[in-house]
Coordinates of C-alpha atoms in Angstrom, one line a residue:
M1 CA -39.0 69.9 -10.7
R2 CA -36.4 69.4 -8.0
K3 CA -37.2 65.7 -7.9
E4 CA -36.8 65.5 -11.7
C5 CA -33.4 67.2 -11.5
R6 CA -32.3 64.8 -8.8
N7 CA -33.3 61.8 -11.0
H8 CA -31.2 63.3 -13.8
V9 CA -28.2 63.6 -11.5
Y10 CA -28.6 60.0 -10.4
I11 CA -28.7 58.8 -14.0
V12 CA -25.5 60.8 -14.8
I13 CA -23.7 59.4 -11.8
F14 CA -24.8 55.8 -12.7
I15 CA -23.5 56.2 -16.2
L16 CA -20.1 57.6 -15.0
I17 CA -19.7 54.7 -12.5
T18 CA -20.5 52.2 -15.3
L19 CA -18.0 53.8 -17.7
C20 CA -15.3 53.8 -15.0
A21 CA -16.0 50.1 -14.3
V22 CA -15.8 49.2 -18.0
A23 CA -12.6 51.2 -18.3
A24 CA -11.0 49.5 -15.3
G25 CA -12.0 46.1 -16.5
G26 CA -10.5 46.7 -19.9
C27 CA -7.2 48.0 -18.7
G28 CA -4.3 46.0 -20.0
G29 CA -6.4 44.3 -22.6
S30 CA -7.7 41.7 -20.2
G31 CA -9.7 38.9 -22.0
G32 CA -10.6 37.1 -18.8
G33 CA -8.7 34.0 -19.6
E34 CA -5.5 32.5 -18.3
K35 CA -3.3 35.1 -16.5
L36 CA -0.3 36.4 -18.5
Y37 CA 2.3 38.9 -17.4
V38 CA 3.8 41.2 -19.9
M39 CA 7.0 43.3 -19.7
G40 CA 6.8 46.0 -22.3
G41 CA 3.9 46.2 -24.8
M42 CA 2.8 43.4 -27.1
H43 CA 3.1 44.6 -30.7
G44 CA 3.4 41.5 -32.9
D45 CA 0.9 40.0 -35.3
L46 CA -0.8 38.0 -32.5
A47 CA -0.9 40.8 -29.9
D48 CA -4.6 41.5 -30.3
E49 CA -5.5 37.8 -30.1
L50 CA -3.3 37.2 -27.0
N51 CA -4.9 40.2 -25.3
E52 CA -8.3 38.8 -26.2
I53 CA -7.9 35.3 -24.7
C54 CA -5.6 36.1 -21.8
D55 CA -6.0 38.0 -18.6
V56 CA -3.0 40.3 -19.4
E57 CA -1.3 42.2 -16.6
S58 CA 1.8 44.4 -16.7
Y59 CA 4.5 42.7 -14.7
D60 CA 4.5 44.1 -11.2
G61 CA 8.1 43.2 -10.4
L62 CA 7.0 40.8 -7.6
S63 CA 4.9 37.8 -8.7
A64 CA 5.9 34.8 -10.7
D65 CA 2.6 32.8 -10.6
A66 CA 1.8 32.9 -14.3
P67 CA 3.7 32.8 -17.7
L68 CA 5.7 35.9 -18.7
I69 CA 6.1 37.5 -22.2
I70 CA 8.8 40.1 -22.8
S71 CA 7.8 42.3 -25.8
R72 CA 9.7 45.4 -26.8
E73 CA 9.3 47.1 -30.1
D74 CA 13.0 48.3 -30.1
G75 CA 14.1 44.7 -29.6
F76 CA 15.1 42.5 -26.6
S77 CA 18.2 43.6 -24.7
T78 CA 19.4 42.1 -21.4
D79 CA 20.2 43.9 -18.2
E80 CA 20.6 42.7 -14.6
N81 CA 16.9 43.4 -13.7
T82 CA 15.6 41.5 -16.8
A83 CA 17.9 38.6 -16.1
A84 CA 16.8 38.3 -12.5
V85 CA 13.1 38.4 -13.5
V86 CA 13.7 35.6 -16.1
R87 CA 15.4 33.4 -13.6
K88 CA 12.7 34.0 -11.1
F89 CA 10.0 32.8 -13.4
L90 CA 12.0 29.8 -14.6
D91 CA 12.7 28.8 -11.0
A92 CA 9.0 28.9 -10.4
G93 CA 8.4 26.5 -13.3
M94 CA 6.8 29.2 -15.4
S95 CA 7.4 29.8 -19.1
V96 CA 9.2 32.9 -20.3
G97 CA 9.0 34.0 -23.9
L98 CA 9.6 36.7 -26.4
E99 CA 6.9 38.0 -28.7
H100 CA 7.8 39.0 -32.3
A101 CA 11.5 38.3 -32.1
D102 CA 14.3 37.8 -34.6
E103 CA 17.3 35.4 -34.3
R104 CA 19.6 37.9 -32.5
E105 CA 17.0 38.7 -29.9
I106 CA 16.3 35.0 -29.3
N107 CA 20.0 34.1 -28.8
D108 CA 20.5 37.1 -26.5
F109 CA 17.5 35.8 -24.6
L110 CA 19.0 32.3 -24.4
D111 CA 22.3 33.7 -23.1
T112 CA 20.3 35.5 -20.4
L113 CA 18.8 32.1 -19.4
G114 CA 22.2 30.6 -19.1
L115 CA 21.6 28.4 -22.1
K116 CA 23.7 28.4 -25.3
G117 CA 22.5 31.0 -27.7
D118 CA 22.4 28.6 -30.7
F119 CA 18.9 29.2 -32.2
V120 CA 18.8 29.2 -36.0
M121 CA 15.9 30.9 -37.7
P122 CA 13.9 28.3 -39.7
S123 CA 14.1 28.7 -43.5
G124 CA 12.0 31.4 -45.0
N125 CA 11.5 33.4 -41.8
S126 CA 13.2 36.6 -40.5
Y127 CA 11.2 36.6 -37.2
V128 CA 9.0 34.3 -35.1
E129 CA 5.7 35.3 -33.5
Y130 CA 6.7 33.7 -30.2
Y131 CA 9.8 31.9 -28.7
G132 CA 9.3 30.5 -25.2
V133 CA 11.3 28.4 -22.7
K134 CA 10.4 26.6 -19.5
I135 CA 12.3 24.3 -17.2
L136 CA 10.4 21.5 -15.4
S137 CA 12.3 19.2 -13.1
G138 CA 15.5 20.1 -14.9
D139 CA 14.1 19.2 -18.3
I140 CA 14.2 22.1 -20.9
F141 CA 11.2 22.8 -23.1
S142 CA 11.1 25.4 -25.9
Y143 CA 8.4 26.4 -28.2
V144 CA 8.6 28.3 -31.5
M145 CA 5.6 29.8 -33.3
L146 CA 6.6 30.8 -36.8
N147 CA 5.0 33.7 -38.6
D148 CA 3.0 32.6 -41.7
D149 CA 3.5 35.8 -43.8
E150 CA 7.0 35.4 -45.2
S151 CA 7.3 31.8 -46.4
L152 CA 4.2 30.9 -48.4
P153 CA 3.3 27.5 -49.8
E154 CA 3.8 26.8 -53.5
L155 CA 0.6 26.5 -55.6
L156 CA 1.0 23.5 -57.8
N157 CA -2.2 22.7 -59.6
E158 CA -0.5 19.5 -60.9
F159 CA -2.1 16.6 -62.5
P160 CA 0.2 13.7 -61.5
N161 CA 0.7 10.6 -63.7
E162 CA 0.2 8.3 -60.7
I163 CA -1.8 8.5 -57.5
V164 CA -2.1 6.2 -54.4
S165 CA -5.3 4.3 -54.1
G166 CA -5.4 1.9 -51.2
D167 CA -2.1 0.0 -51.4
L168 CA -1.7 0.5 -55.2
L169 CA -0.2 3.1 -57.4
V170 CA -2.8 3.9 -60.1
S171 CA -2.1 5.7 -63.4
Q172 CA -4.1 8.7 -64.3
D173 CA -4.8 9.4 -68.0
K174 CA -4.5 12.9 -69.1
T175 CA -8.1 14.0 -69.6
P176 CA -9.3 16.2 -72.4
P177 CA -9.7 19.9 -71.5
W178 CA -12.9 20.5 -69.6
Q179 CA -15.7 21.3 -70.3
P180 CA -16.5 18.1 -72.2
V181 CA -19.6 18.1 -74.3
V182 CA -21.3 14.9 -75.4
T183 CA -23.9 14.8 -78.2
S184 CA -26.2 11.9 -79.1
G185 CA -28.7 12.7 -81.8
D186 CA -30.5 15.9 -80.9
E187 CA -29.5 15.7 -77.2
T188 CA -26.3 17.4 -75.8
V189 CA -24.9 16.9 -72.3
S190 CA -22.1 19.2 -71.0
F191 CA -20.1 18.9 -67.8
D192 CA -18.2 21.5 -65.9
H193 CA -16.1 21.8 -62.7
P194 CA -17.1 24.0 -59.8
S195 CA -14.7 26.7 -58.8
L196 CA -12.2 25.9 -56.0
D197 CA -12.3 27.6 -52.6
S198 CA -10.2 30.7 -52.3
K199 CA -6.8 30.5 -50.7
P200 CA -7.2 29.9 -46.9
T201 CA -6.1 32.7 -44.6
A202 CA -4.3 32.4 -41.3
N203 CA -6.3 31.8 -38.2
E204 CA -4.4 34.0 -35.8
L205 CA -6.7 33.3 -32.9
S206 CA -6.0 29.6 -33.2
M207 CA -2.3 30.4 -33.3
A208 CA -2.5 32.4 -30.2
K209 CA -4.4 29.6 -28.4
D210 CA -1.7 27.2 -29.3
I211 CA 0.9 29.4 -27.6
V212 CA -1.3 29.8 -24.5
N213 CA -1.9 26.0 -24.4
W214 CA 1.8 25.4 -24.4
M215 CA 2.5 28.1 -21.8
N216 CA -0.1 26.5 -19.5
G217 CA 0.5 22.8 -20.3
S218 CA 3.3 22.3 -17.8
A219 CA 1.6 19.5 -15.9
R220 CA 1.1 17.4 -19.0
Q221 CA 4.6 18.2 -20.4
A222 CA 6.3 17.3 -17.1
K223 CA 4.3 14.0 -16.9
E224 CA 5.2 13.0 -20.5
A225 CA 8.9 13.9 -19.9
A226 CA 8.9 11.8 -16.6
D227 CA 7.2 8.9 -18.4
G228 CA 9.8 9.0 -21.2
K229 CA 12.7 9.1 -18.8
A230 CA 11.1 6.3 -16.7
S231 CA 11.1 3.9 -19.7
V232 CA 14.9 4.5 -20.1
Q233 CA 15.4 4.2 -16.3
R234 CA 13.6 0.9 -16.2
A235 CA 15.7 -0.6 -18.9
L236 CA 18.9 0.6 -17.3
N237 CA 18.0 -0.5 -13.8
S238 CA 17.1 -4.0 -15.1
A239 CA 20.8 -4.4 -16.0
A240 CA 22.2 -2.6 -13.0
S241 CA 22.7 -3.4 -9.3
G242 CA 24.2 -1.9 -6.2
T243 CA 26.2 1.2 -6.5
N244 CA 26.1 0.9 -10.3
D245 CA 22.4 1.9 -10.4
L246 CA 21.9 5.2 -12.1
T247 CA 20.4 7.9 -9.8
Q248 CA 19.5 10.3 -12.6
V249 CA 18.7 9.1 -16.1
S250 CA 18.8 12.1 -18.4
R251 CA 18.0 15.7 -18.9
M252 CA 15.6 15.7 -21.7
Y253 CA 15.4 18.5 -24.3
E254 CA 12.0 19.0 -25.9
K255 CA 11.8 21.5 -28.8
T256 CA 8.4 22.2 -30.4
Y257 CA 8.0 24.0 -33.8
N258 CA 4.6 25.3 -34.8
A259 CA 4.7 25.9 -38.6
S260 CA 1.0 26.2 -39.1
Q261 CA 0.1 27.7 -42.4
W262 CA -3.1 28.7 -44.2
N263 CA -5.2 27.6 -41.2
N264 CA -3.6 24.1 -41.3
T265 CA -2.1 23.0 -38.0
F266 CA 1.5 21.7 -38.3
E267 CA 3.2 21.2 -34.9
I268 CA 6.4 19.1 -34.7
T269 CA 8.0 18.2 -31.4
V270 CA 11.4 16.7 -31.0
D271 CA 12.5 14.9 -27.8
V272 CA 16.3 14.3 -27.4
Y273 CA 18.0 12.0 -24.9
A274 CA 21.8 11.6 -24.9
C275 CA 24.1 9.1 -23.3
H276 CA 27.8 8.1 -23.5
T277 CA 29.1 4.5 -23.5
Y278 CA 32.3 3.7 -21.7
N279 CA 34.7 0.8 -22.0
E280 CA 32.9 -0.9 -24.8
A281 CA 34.2 -4.2 -26.1
D282 CA 35.9 -2.5 -29.0
K283 CA 37.6 -0.1 -26.5
Q284 CA 36.0 2.9 -28.2
D285 CA 33.7 5.3 -26.4
S286 CA 30.7 6.7 -28.2
D287 CA 27.9 9.2 -27.8
W288 CA 24.3 8.0 -28.4
F289 CA 21.5 10.3 -29.3
F290 CA 18.0 9.0 -29.0
I291 CA 15.4 11.1 -30.9
K292 CA 11.6 11.0 -30.9
Q293 CA 9.9 13.2 -33.4
K294 CA 6.2 13.7 -33.0
G295 CA 3.7 15.4 -35.3
Q296 CA 0.4 17.1 -34.5
L297 CA -0.8 17.6 -38.1
N298 CA -4.4 18.7 -38.9
P299 CA -5.8 20.2 -42.1
S300 CA -9.5 19.8 -41.0
A301 CA -10.2 23.6 -40.9
N302 CA -9.8 23.8 -44.7
Y303 CA -11.2 20.4 -45.8
S304 CA -14.4 20.3 -47.8
N305 CA -16.4 17.7 -49.7
K306 CA -19.1 19.2 -52.0
D307 CA -21.5 17.0 -53.8
H308 CA -22.3 17.3 -57.5
H309 CA -25.1 19.4 -58.9
R310 CA -26.6 17.9 -62.0
T311 CA -23.7 18.0 -64.5
T312 CA -21.4 20.0 -62.3
T313 CA -19.0 17.6 -60.8
A314 CA -18.4 17.0 -57.1
V315 CA -15.2 18.5 -55.7
I316 CA -13.3 17.4 -52.6
Q317 CA -10.4 19.6 -51.6
N318 CA -7.7 20.5 -49.2
Y319 CA -7.0 16.9 -48.1
M320 CA -3.4 15.9 -47.4
V321 CA -1.7 13.9 -50.1
E322 CA 1.6 13.4 -48.2
Y323 CA 3.8 14.4 -45.2
G324 CA 7.5 14.1 -45.3
F325 CA 10.3 14.2 -42.6
D326 CA 14.1 14.1 -43.3
N327 CA 16.7 14.4 -40.5
W328 CA 20.5 14.6 -40.8
M329 CA 23.4 15.4 -38.5
V330 CA 25.5 18.5 -39.2
N331 CA 28.9 19.7 -38.2
K332 CA 29.8 23.1 -36.8
D333 CA 30.5 24.3 -40.3
N334 CA 26.9 23.1 -41.2
A335 CA 28.3 20.4 -43.5
V336 CA 26.4 17.1 -43.5
N337 CA 28.1 14.5 -41.2
N338 CA 27.9 11.0 -42.6
S339 CA 30.5 9.6 -40.3
V340 CA 27.9 9.3 -37.5
V341 CA 26.0 6.0 -37.7
L342 CA 22.2 5.7 -37.9
K343 CA 21.6 2.6 -35.8
E344 CA 17.9 2.0 -36.2
S345 CA 14.9 4.0 -37.4
K346 CA 11.2 3.3 -37.0
P347 CA 8.5 3.0 -38.3
D348 CA 9.4 0.6 -41.1
T349 CA 8.0 0.8 -44.6
T350 CA 4.5 -0.5 -44.7
V351 CA 2.4 -0.9 -47.9
G352 CA -1.1 -2.2 -47.8
S353 CA -1.2 -2.3 -44.0
S354 CA -3.5 -0.4 -41.7
G355 CA -1.1 -0.3 -38.8
F356 CA 2.5 0.5 -38.1
S357 CA 4.8 0.8 -35.1
S358 CA 7.6 3.2 -34.4
G359 CA 9.1 1.1 -31.6
I360 CA 12.9 0.9 -31.3
S361 CA 15.2 -1.3 -29.3
F362 CA 18.9 -1.1 -28.7
S363 CA 21.5 -3.1 -26.8
L364 CA 24.4 -1.2 -25.4
G365 CA 27.4 -3.1 -24.2
G366 CA 29.7 -1.8 -21.5
S367 CA 29.0 1.0 -19.0
V368 CA 26.5 3.6 -19.9
G369 CA 26.2 7.1 -18.5
F370 CA 23.3 9.4 -19.2
S371 CA 23.7 13.2 -18.9
G372 CA 21.9 14.3 -15.8
L373 CA 21.3 17.2 -13.5
S374 CA 23.4 16.1 -10.6
G375 CA 25.3 12.8 -10.3
T376 CA 25.2 10.4 -13.2
G377 CA 26.8 7.1 -13.4
G378 CA 27.7 4.1 -15.4
I379 CA 26.6 0.5 -15.3
S380 CA 28.7 -2.4 -16.2
A381 CA 26.2 -4.9 -17.6
G382 CA 24.6 -4.9 -21.0
V383 CA 21.6 -2.6 -21.4
S384 CA 18.5 -2.8 -23.6
Y385 CA 16.5 0.3 -24.3
S386 CA 13.1 -0.1 -26.0
T387 CA 10.0 2.0 -26.6
S388 CA 7.1 1.6 -28.8
E389 CA 4.4 3.9 -30.4
S390 CA 1.9 1.9 -32.4
Q391 CA -0.9 3.4 -34.6
T392 CA -3.7 2.1 -36.8
V393 CA -4.0 4.4 -39.8
P394 CA -6.0 3.0 -42.7
D395 CA -5.2 4.1 -46.2
C396 CA -1.7 5.4 -45.2
Q397 CA 1.5 4.1 -46.8
V398 CA 4.7 4.6 -44.7
Q399 CA 7.9 4.8 -46.6
N400 CA 11.1 4.6 -44.5
E401 CA 13.7 6.2 -46.8
S402 CA 16.5 6.4 -44.2
K403 CA 20.1 5.7 -45.2
G404 CA 19.6 6.8 -48.8
S405 CA 22.5 7.1 -51.3
S406 CA 24.0 10.2 -52.7
N407 CA 27.1 10.3 -54.9
N408 CA 27.7 6.6 -54.0
I409 CA 27.8 7.6 -50.3
T410 CA 25.4 6.0 -47.9
Q411 CA 23.7 8.8 -46.0
Q412 CA 23.0 8.5 -42.3
N413 CA 19.7 10.4 -42.4
A414 CA 16.5 9.3 -40.8
K415 CA 13.7 9.9 -43.4
W416 CA 10.0 9.0 -43.8
K417 CA 7.2 9.8 -46.2
Y418 CA 3.5 9.2 -45.2
T419 CA 1.2 9.0 -48.3
F420 CA -2.6 8.8 -48.2
S421 CA -5.0 7.3 -50.6
R422 CA -7.0 9.6 -52.8
P423 CA -10.8 9.9 -52.3
L424 CA -13.0 7.2 -53.8
L425 CA -16.1 7.8 -55.9
K426 CA -19.6 6.6 -54.9
G427 CA -22.7 6.1 -56.9
G428 CA -23.2 5.8 -60.7
P429 CA -23.6 5.2 -63.5
Y430 CA -26.2 7.8 -64.4
F431 CA -28.2 8.9 -67.3
A432 CA -26.8 12.5 -67.2
A433 CA -25.1 13.3 -63.9
C434 CA -21.9 13.1 -61.9
N435 CA -20.6 11.0 -59.0
D436 CA -20.1 12.2 -55.4
F437 CA -17.1 11.3 -53.3
Y438 CA -16.7 9.4 -50.1
D439 CA -14.8 11.4 -47.6
A440 CA -11.0 11.3 -47.9
P441 CA -9.2 9.0 -45.5
L442 CA -9.6 10.2 -42.0
A443 CA -5.9 10.8 -41.3
S444 CA -5.6 12.9 -44.4
R445 CA -8.3 15.3 -43.4
S446 CA -8.1 15.4 -39.6
L447 CA -5.5 15.0 -36.8
F448 CA -2.6 12.8 -37.8
Q449 CA 0.1 12.0 -35.2
P450 CA 3.1 10.3 -36.7
V451 CA 5.9 9.3 -34.3
N452 CA 9.4 8.8 -35.8
Q453 CA 12.2 7.4 -33.6
W454 CA 15.8 6.7 -34.3
A455 CA 19.3 6.7 -32.7
W456 CA 22.6 8.0 -33.9
T457 CA 26.0 6.9 -32.5
V458 CA 28.9 9.4 -32.7
G459 CA 32.5 8.1 -32.4
P460 CA 35.2 10.0 -30.5
N461 CA 36.6 11.5 -33.7
E462 CA 33.3 13.1 -34.5
R463 CA 32.2 14.3 -31.1
D464 CA 34.0 17.7 -31.4
K465 CA 32.7 18.2 -34.9
I466 CA 29.0 17.8 -34.6
K467 CA 26.8 20.8 -33.8
G468 CA 23.3 19.3 -34.0
F469 CA 20.9 18.1 -36.6
K470 CA 18.6 19.6 -39.2
F471 CA 15.3 18.3 -40.4
K472 CA 12.9 19.2 -43.3
F473 CA 9.2 18.9 -42.9
R474 CA 7.1 18.8 -46.1
W475 CA 3.4 18.7 -46.8
M476 CA 1.2 18.6 -49.9
T477 CA -2.5 19.0 -50.3
G478 CA -4.8 17.8 -53.1
Y479 CA -8.2 18.3 -54.7
S480 CA -10.4 16.0 -56.8
Y481 CA -13.2 16.2 -59.3
S482 CA -15.7 13.4 -59.8
A483 CA -16.6 11.6 -63.0
G484 CA -19.4 12.5 -65.4
Y485 CA -21.9 10.1 -67.1
A486 CA -24.1 10.5 -70.2
W487 CA -26.5 7.7 -71.1
W488 CA -25.1 5.6 -68.3
I489 CA -21.6 5.7 -69.8
K490 CA -18.6 7.4 -68.1
V491 CA -17.7 10.1 -70.5
A492 CA -15.5 12.2 -68.2
G493 CA -13.1 10.5 -65.8
E494 CA -12.5 11.6 -62.2
E495 CA -9.4 13.8 -61.7
H496 CA -7.0 14.0 -58.8
H497 CA -4.7 17.0 -58.6
N498 CA -1.9 18.2 -56.3
N499 CA -2.9 21.6 -55.0
A500 CA -0.2 23.2 -52.8
A501 CA 3.0 22.2 -51.0
Q502 CA 5.5 23.6 -48.6
E503 CA 8.9 22.4 -47.3
R504 CA 10.5 24.0 -44.2
E505 CA 13.9 23.4 -42.7
F506 CA 14.6 23.5 -38.9
Y507 CA 17.7 23.2 -36.8
V508 CA 18.0 21.3 -33.4
S509 CA 21.2 22.0 -31.4
L510 CA 22.8 19.2 -29.5
E511 CA 25.5 21.3 -27.9
D512 CA 23.6 21.8 -24.6
I513 CA 22.9 18.1 -24.2
M514 CA 26.2 16.5 -25.0
P515 CA 26.6 13.6 -22.7
P516 CA 29.4 13.4 -20.1
L517 CA 32.7 11.9 -21.0
I518 CA 33.2 10.9 -17.4
A519 CA 30.5 10.1 -14.8
A520 CA 29.9 8.5 -11.5
N521 CA 27.1 8.1 -8.9
N522 CA 26.3 10.1 -5.8
L523 CA 27.3 8.5 -2.5
D524 CA 25.4 8.6 0.9
F525 CA 27.0 7.9 4.3
S526 CA 25.7 7.7 7.8
Q527 CA 27.2 9.7 10.7
A528 CA 29.9 7.1 11.3
A529 CA 33.3 7.2 9.6
G530 CA 33.5 4.8 6.7
Y531 CA 34.4 4.4 3.0
K532 CA 32.7 3.3 -0.2
K533 CA 33.9 2.6 -3.7
L534 CA 33.0 5.2 -6.3
E535 CA 32.5 3.5 -9.7
L536 CA 33.8 5.5 -12.6
G537 CA 32.6 5.5 -16.2
T538 CA 35.2 6.9 -18.6
F539 CA 37.5 5.8 -21.3
R540 CA 39.9 8.7 -21.0
D541 CA 42.7 9.6 -18.5
W542 CA 41.2 11.5 -15.6
T543 CA 41.6 13.5 -12.4
A544 CA 39.4 13.7 -9.2
E545 CA 39.3 16.3 -6.4
S546 CA 37.2 16.6 -3.2
S547 CA 35.9 19.9 -2.0
E548 CA 36.0 19.1 1.7
S549 CA 38.8 17.9 4.1
W550 CA 36.5 15.4 5.8
C551 CA 36.0 13.6 2.5
T552 CA 39.2 12.1 1.1
L553 CA 40.0 10.1 -2.0
S554 CA 42.2 7.0 -2.4
R555 CA 43.7 8.5 -5.6
A556 CA 43.4 11.8 -7.4
A557 CA 44.2 10.7 -11.0
G558 CA 44.2 7.7 -13.2
T559 CA 44.2 6.4 -16.8
K560 CA 41.6 5.0 -19.1
E561 CA 43.0 1.5 -18.5
D562 CA 42.5 1.6 -14.7
A563 CA 39.3 3.6 -14.5
D564 CA 37.3 0.5 -13.9
Q565 CA 39.1 0.1 -10.5
G566 CA 37.2 3.2 -9.3
I567 CA 38.1 5.4 -6.3
Y568 CA 37.6 4.7 -2.6
V569 CA 35.9 7.6 -0.9
D570 CA 36.7 7.9 2.9
V571 CA 34.7 10.1 5.3
S572 CA 35.4 11.0 8.9
Q573 CA 32.8 10.8 11.6
N574 CA 30.2 13.6 11.4
T575 CA 30.3 15.4 14.8
T576 CA 28.9 18.7 13.5
G577 CA 25.3 17.9 14.6
V578 CA 24.1 18.8 11.0
N579 CA 24.0 17.0 7.7
R580 CA 26.9 17.9 5.4
E581 CA 27.9 17.5 1.8
A582 CA 31.0 17.4 -0.3
T583 CA 31.5 17.6 -4.0
I584 CA 33.9 15.4 -6.0
T585 CA 34.9 17.0 -9.3
L586 CA 35.9 14.5 -12.0
K587 CA 37.6 15.7 -15.2
T588 CA 39.2 14.1 -18.2
K589 CA 42.8 15.2 -18.7
D590 CA 42.1 16.3 -22.3
G591 CA 39.9 19.0 -20.8
K592 CA 36.8 17.9 -22.8
G593 CA 34.8 16.1 -20.0
S594 CA 33.8 16.9 -16.5
S595 CA 31.1 16.0 -14.0
T596 CA 30.5 16.3 -10.3
V597 CA 29.5 13.8 -7.6
R598 CA 27.6 14.7 -4.5
V599 CA 28.7 13.0 -1.2
F600 CA 26.1 13.3 1.5
Q601 CA 26.8 12.5 5.2
S602 CA 23.9 12.4 7.7
R603 CA 24.1 13.8 11.2
Y604 CA 22.6 10.5 12.5

């Protein structure tokens, strides 16, 4: 009897230990995936999914070895402690983000980061599921996951007069109302359409995974940014020599917008580089903005191709009919700016071709300065910048509709439409049956990755007006019914319909990446006293000032006409026994431009 009681006690103890272990393991909603710190408590639409796939820990106030999400039901508000935590994570190369945030919260958050609070909520949304920022080697990356509850696609159910088939536009005759009935003698054959799939629902787990992939994709993102800057650097260095060689090409801004809807993946990334040209042949300085717009577009989760069943037609649905991109520069009052100049836009229009390239090439005369993290400089020779992204995409028509006309004014917008062929029938004719379909073109039903590239130049009279650029992204899906045959004659033609469409508008600020109006390179000296010429790049009257008495300048001011003479920097012998640095501050006299130059002197 006592032995039996002891056994019962052991069983109870074992159960209690097991329950405690389970409770401890489940604390914080840990899903056993990538580590994620949280300040506050996640409460948005994706909270459960993020808890499921991440190893979630309440922030301990010490570590910064994983991404951080700040989530407060009463809204984000900054304080000294939060600001210090955010800076700590960014300095460690980790992403910091807000969950379930509105426009005001995001801009307060950006101000806390020391960035300009200039976020504009995309059209149709009052909040986003996630807004994140990370800084990698000085390059700034941001990620926006829109909510898919507020701005819903439009159901079209259109029967268009023309469709794309291969490289041709093909007319569609208006068919008689289904269900057609065909009679021959005593025999009757009737056809009908199957019902369409119900409206797709959001895949919130997939959306959460996209966020986590971005938060933990720093190695790939940093490499892609470095490769992009390297292509610019190589082009510039090929035209530069000596002290004119640029030491830092550009700070790149990368903004990614995830506008996934109805379980379709729509992710658009915009990379922005900026530079300023000095002392051009026409004696007019200009800003250049190089833009690369990349899509990760995938409707495969909803696509289906169902064969016919006797006299019920085949149906193929949720393939993409077209994607569209339209980009235009805006002023600070949000008015369209058509005084900027669209220099080149790629890819070109291609019809009946299975490949296209979005490569661009520009030649810049005069000195060029790219906005950088420390010293930037100019080069006096001509510069060619080129990059290329080539793709082979069968059954895709590319229409470059840039520089369209409105009210007899040539627009300076960069615009493209990608249109896919409709599915093709297979089989037939039959005694009394319907065709099936070949699959829709691969790019219309799976991952499609278009790359649009262009450059705008902004003259000195427009520089103070522009704020950024806006772009619209549009998609449209389709569905098709196969043909029907009776006595080997096609009695009911195939039908191609437009199903659903959506157009969203986004804003990309350029105010944080405006290139410098005056620039020069860093200088290095040995221990010995000496002097070097500091090459200036500017087309405005200017001033210069050194921070240290051991580093003197041959002149402290000049005009745009004599800027190409530069400044001689003189350093005394370094007898301190340690390396030392001075800072030269350059400013334009109109107060609109400034930059700094680092002067390093070795102890050896």
